[in-house]
Amino acid sequence: MGRRQFFHTAVAGLAMVATPSTAGDIIFRAGTGHTSGDSPSPILLSRAKAALDTHKARVRNHDLLAIADFSKPSRDPRFYLVDLRNGHSTSFLVAHGKGSDPAHSGWVHNFSNTHGSEATSAGAYAVGETYIGQYGESRRLIGLEPQNDQAEARAIVIHPAWYVNQTLIQEQGKIGRSQGCFAFAQSDIAQILQRVAPGTLLYADKV
């Protein structure tokens, strides 16, 4: 084993056993879940941690953050589950709203909190109760900020969708669009619902 490889292995080993004393001490390591990718933007991570601190009375789970990085195109895994105890992150595909991308370019161009906009709203959400809707098992979202406080009235939720899959990415370079909801692949929704439990903070934005 070369010196560089030995050093990398040693650091990785320490990272596996070291638990940050606070959320601010986190050092990210990319996840190896069902769909894995790089770590979330440090800027969005900072905003999400600040939101968790601001809304700590409204959320029960202080060990996990869900972050949707809409700076990235829909073909990229851009929904991160971040374990605040050890810095491990796992990423998944997630759709954005039609109103945020009218030309269906695959990129979020704008956010909206307006009824009928079919757009994604930015900001912090508290994950609510589970229900069975037209797409199957889904989870409600409660907007915690003025920019997304109409989420419940607009029925902005977490749900599975047929138009979120790798086949569409291969065929057209992007996934489909939702009506403002956080829509996930059928193959990922069970893990999303298991980990993004009621009482978790979900933060969405772009940089």
Coordinates of C-alpha atoms in Angstrom, one line a residue:
M1 CA 0.0 0.0 0.0
G2 CA 1.4 3.4 -1.0
R3 CA 1.8 6.3 1.3
R4 CA -1.1 8.3 -0.3
Q5 CA -3.4 5.3 -0.1
F6 CA -2.4 4.5 3.5
F7 CA -3.1 8.1 4.5
H8 CA -6.5 8.1 2.7
T9 CA -7.5 4.8 4.4
A10 CA -6.4 6.0 7.8
V11 CA -8.4 9.2 7.5
A12 CA -11.5 7.3 6.2
G13 CA -11.2 4.9 9.2
L14 CA -11.1 7.8 11.7
A15 CA -14.1 9.4 10.0
M16 CA -16.1 6.2 10.4
V17 CA -15.6 6.2 14.2
A18 CA -15.6 9.9 14.9
T19 CA -19.0 11.4 15.7
P20 CA -19.3 15.2 15.4
S21 CA -20.0 17.0 18.6
T22 CA -22.3 19.4 16.8
A23 CA -24.0 19.7 13.4
G24 CA -21.4 22.4 12.6
D25 CA -18.6 19.9 12.9
I26 CA -19.7 17.7 10.1
I27 CA -17.3 16.6 7.4
F28 CA -19.1 15.1 4.4
R29 CA -18.6 11.8 2.8
A30 CA -20.7 10.8 -0.2
G31 CA -23.2 8.1 0.4
T32 CA -23.4 4.7 -1.3
G33 CA -27.2 4.2 -1.1
H34 CA -29.6 3.2 -3.8
T35 CA -28.7 6.3 -5.8
S36 CA -25.5 8.0 -4.5
G37 CA -23.7 11.2 -5.6
D38 CA -21.6 14.0 -4.2
S39 CA -22.4 16.0 -1.1
P40 CA -24.9 18.9 -1.0
S41 CA -23.7 22.4 -1.7
P42 CA -21.9 23.8 1.4
I43 CA -24.0 26.9 1.0
L44 CA -27.3 25.0 1.1
L45 CA -26.1 22.8 3.9
S46 CA -25.4 26.0 5.9
R47 CA -28.8 27.4 5.1
A48 CA -30.5 24.1 6.0
K49 CA -28.7 23.9 9.4
A50 CA -29.7 27.5 10.1
A51 CA -33.3 26.6 9.3
L52 CA -33.1 23.5 11.6
D53 CA -31.9 25.8 14.4
T54 CA -34.6 28.4 13.7
H55 CA -37.4 25.8 13.5
K56 CA -36.2 23.3 16.0
A57 CA -39.4 23.6 18.0
R58 CA -41.4 22.5 14.9
V59 CA -39.3 19.4 14.0
R60 CA -38.6 16.3 16.1
N61 CA -35.8 14.8 14.2
H62 CA -32.6 16.7 14.8
D63 CA -30.3 13.9 13.4
L64 CA -31.3 14.1 9.7
L65 CA -31.6 16.8 7.2
A66 CA -33.3 16.4 3.8
I67 CA -31.9 18.9 1.2
A68 CA -33.2 19.5 -2.3
D69 CA -30.5 21.2 -4.3
F70 CA -32.4 22.8 -7.2
S71 CA -29.2 24.4 -8.6
K72 CA -28.7 21.0 -10.3
P73 CA -30.6 19.7 -13.3
S74 CA -33.2 17.0 -12.9
R75 CA -31.0 14.4 -14.5
D76 CA -28.7 14.5 -11.4
P77 CA -29.4 13.0 -8.0
R78 CA -30.0 16.2 -6.1
F79 CA -32.1 15.3 -3.1
Y80 CA -29.8 14.6 -0.2
L81 CA -30.4 12.8 3.1
V82 CA -27.7 14.0 5.4
D83 CA -27.0 12.1 8.7
L84 CA -26.0 14.9 11.1
R85 CA -24.4 12.4 13.5
N86 CA -21.7 11.2 11.1
G87 CA -21.8 13.4 8.0
H88 CA -22.9 10.6 5.7
S89 CA -25.1 11.7 2.8
T90 CA -27.1 9.7 0.2
S91 CA -28.7 11.3 -2.9
F92 CA -31.7 10.6 -5.0
L93 CA -33.5 11.9 -8.1
V94 CA -36.3 14.3 -7.4
A95 CA -38.6 16.2 -9.7
H96 CA -39.4 19.9 -9.7
G97 CA -42.6 21.7 -10.6
K98 CA -43.8 22.5 -14.1
G99 CA -44.2 26.1 -13.2
S100 CA -40.6 26.3 -12.2
D101 CA -39.5 25.1 -15.6
P102 CA -42.1 26.0 -18.2
A103 CA -39.9 25.0 -21.2
H104 CA -39.1 21.7 -19.6
S105 CA -35.3 22.3 -19.8
G106 CA -34.6 20.1 -16.8
W107 CA -33.6 23.1 -14.7
V108 CA -35.4 25.1 -12.0
H109 CA -35.7 28.7 -13.2
N110 CA -38.0 30.2 -10.6
F111 CA -39.8 29.3 -7.4
S112 CA -43.4 30.2 -6.5
N113 CA -45.7 30.0 -3.5
T114 CA -48.8 30.9 -5.6
H115 CA -51.8 28.7 -6.0
G116 CA -52.1 27.4 -9.5
S117 CA -48.5 28.1 -10.4
E118 CA -47.5 24.4 -10.4
A119 CA -44.1 25.6 -9.3
T120 CA -41.7 24.4 -6.6
S121 CA -41.4 26.5 -3.5
A122 CA -38.1 27.1 -1.8
G123 CA -37.5 27.2 1.9
A124 CA -37.8 25.0 5.0
Y125 CA -40.6 22.4 5.4
A126 CA -41.6 20.2 8.3
V127 CA -42.4 16.7 7.1
G128 CA -46.0 15.8 8.1
E129 CA -48.2 12.7 8.2
T130 CA -48.4 9.8 5.8
Y131 CA -51.5 9.3 3.6
I132 CA -52.5 7.3 0.6
G133 CA -53.1 9.5 -2.4
Q134 CA -53.5 9.2 -6.2
Y135 CA -49.8 8.2 -6.5
G136 CA -49.9 5.8 -3.6
E137 CA -48.2 6.2 -0.2
S138 CA -47.2 9.9 0.2
R139 CA -46.3 12.4 2.9
R140 CA -47.6 15.8 3.6
L141 CA -45.3 18.9 3.9
I142 CA -45.8 22.0 6.1
G143 CA -44.2 25.1 4.8
L144 CA -42.4 27.0 7.7
E145 CA -41.5 30.2 5.9
P146 CA -43.4 33.0 4.0
Q147 CA -42.0 31.7 0.7
N148 CA -43.6 28.3 1.2
D149 CA -46.3 28.7 3.7
Q150 CA -49.0 27.7 1.2
A151 CA -47.6 24.2 0.8
E152 CA -50.4 22.5 2.6
A153 CA -53.1 24.5 0.8
R154 CA -51.4 23.7 -2.5
A155 CA -51.1 20.0 -1.6
I156 CA -47.3 20.1 -2.0
V157 CA -46.2 16.7 -0.8
I158 CA -43.7 13.9 -1.2
H159 CA -44.9 11.2 -3.5
P160 CA -43.7 8.6 -6.0
A161 CA -44.1 9.2 -9.8
W162 CA -43.7 7.2 -12.9
Y163 CA -41.8 10.1 -14.6
V164 CA -38.8 9.9 -12.3
N165 CA -36.5 7.2 -13.6
Q166 CA -33.2 6.5 -15.3
T167 CA -34.9 5.4 -18.6
L168 CA -36.3 8.9 -19.2
I169 CA -32.8 10.4 -18.4
Q170 CA -31.3 8.1 -21.0
E171 CA -34.0 8.9 -23.6
Q172 CA -34.4 12.7 -23.1
G173 CA -31.6 13.8 -20.7
K174 CA -34.1 14.7 -17.9
I175 CA -36.9 13.4 -15.8
G176 CA -40.5 14.6 -15.9
R177 CA -42.0 17.5 -13.9
S178 CA -44.4 17.5 -11.0
Q179 CA -47.1 20.1 -10.1
G180 CA -44.8 21.5 -7.5
C181 CA -44.4 18.4 -5.4
F182 CA -41.2 16.5 -4.5
A183 CA -41.7 13.5 -6.7
F184 CA -39.4 10.4 -6.4
A185 CA -38.8 7.2 -8.4
Q186 CA -41.0 4.3 -7.5
S187 CA -37.8 2.4 -6.6
D188 CA -36.7 5.0 -4.1
I189 CA -39.9 6.0 -2.4
A190 CA -39.8 3.3 0.3
Q191 CA -36.4 4.4 1.4
I192 CA -37.4 8.1 1.2
L193 CA -40.6 7.5 3.3
Q194 CA -38.6 5.4 5.8
R195 CA -35.9 8.0 6.4
V196 CA -37.7 11.3 5.8
A197 CA -40.1 10.6 8.6
P198 CA -42.7 12.9 10.1
G199 CA -40.9 15.6 12.1
T200 CA -37.9 15.8 9.8
L201 CA -36.8 19.1 8.3
L202 CA -36.7 19.3 4.5
Y203 CA -34.9 22.3 2.9
A204 CA -35.2 23.3 -0.7
D205 CA -33.4 26.0 -2.6
K206 CA -30.8 26.8 -5.2
V207 CA -27.5 28.8 -5.2

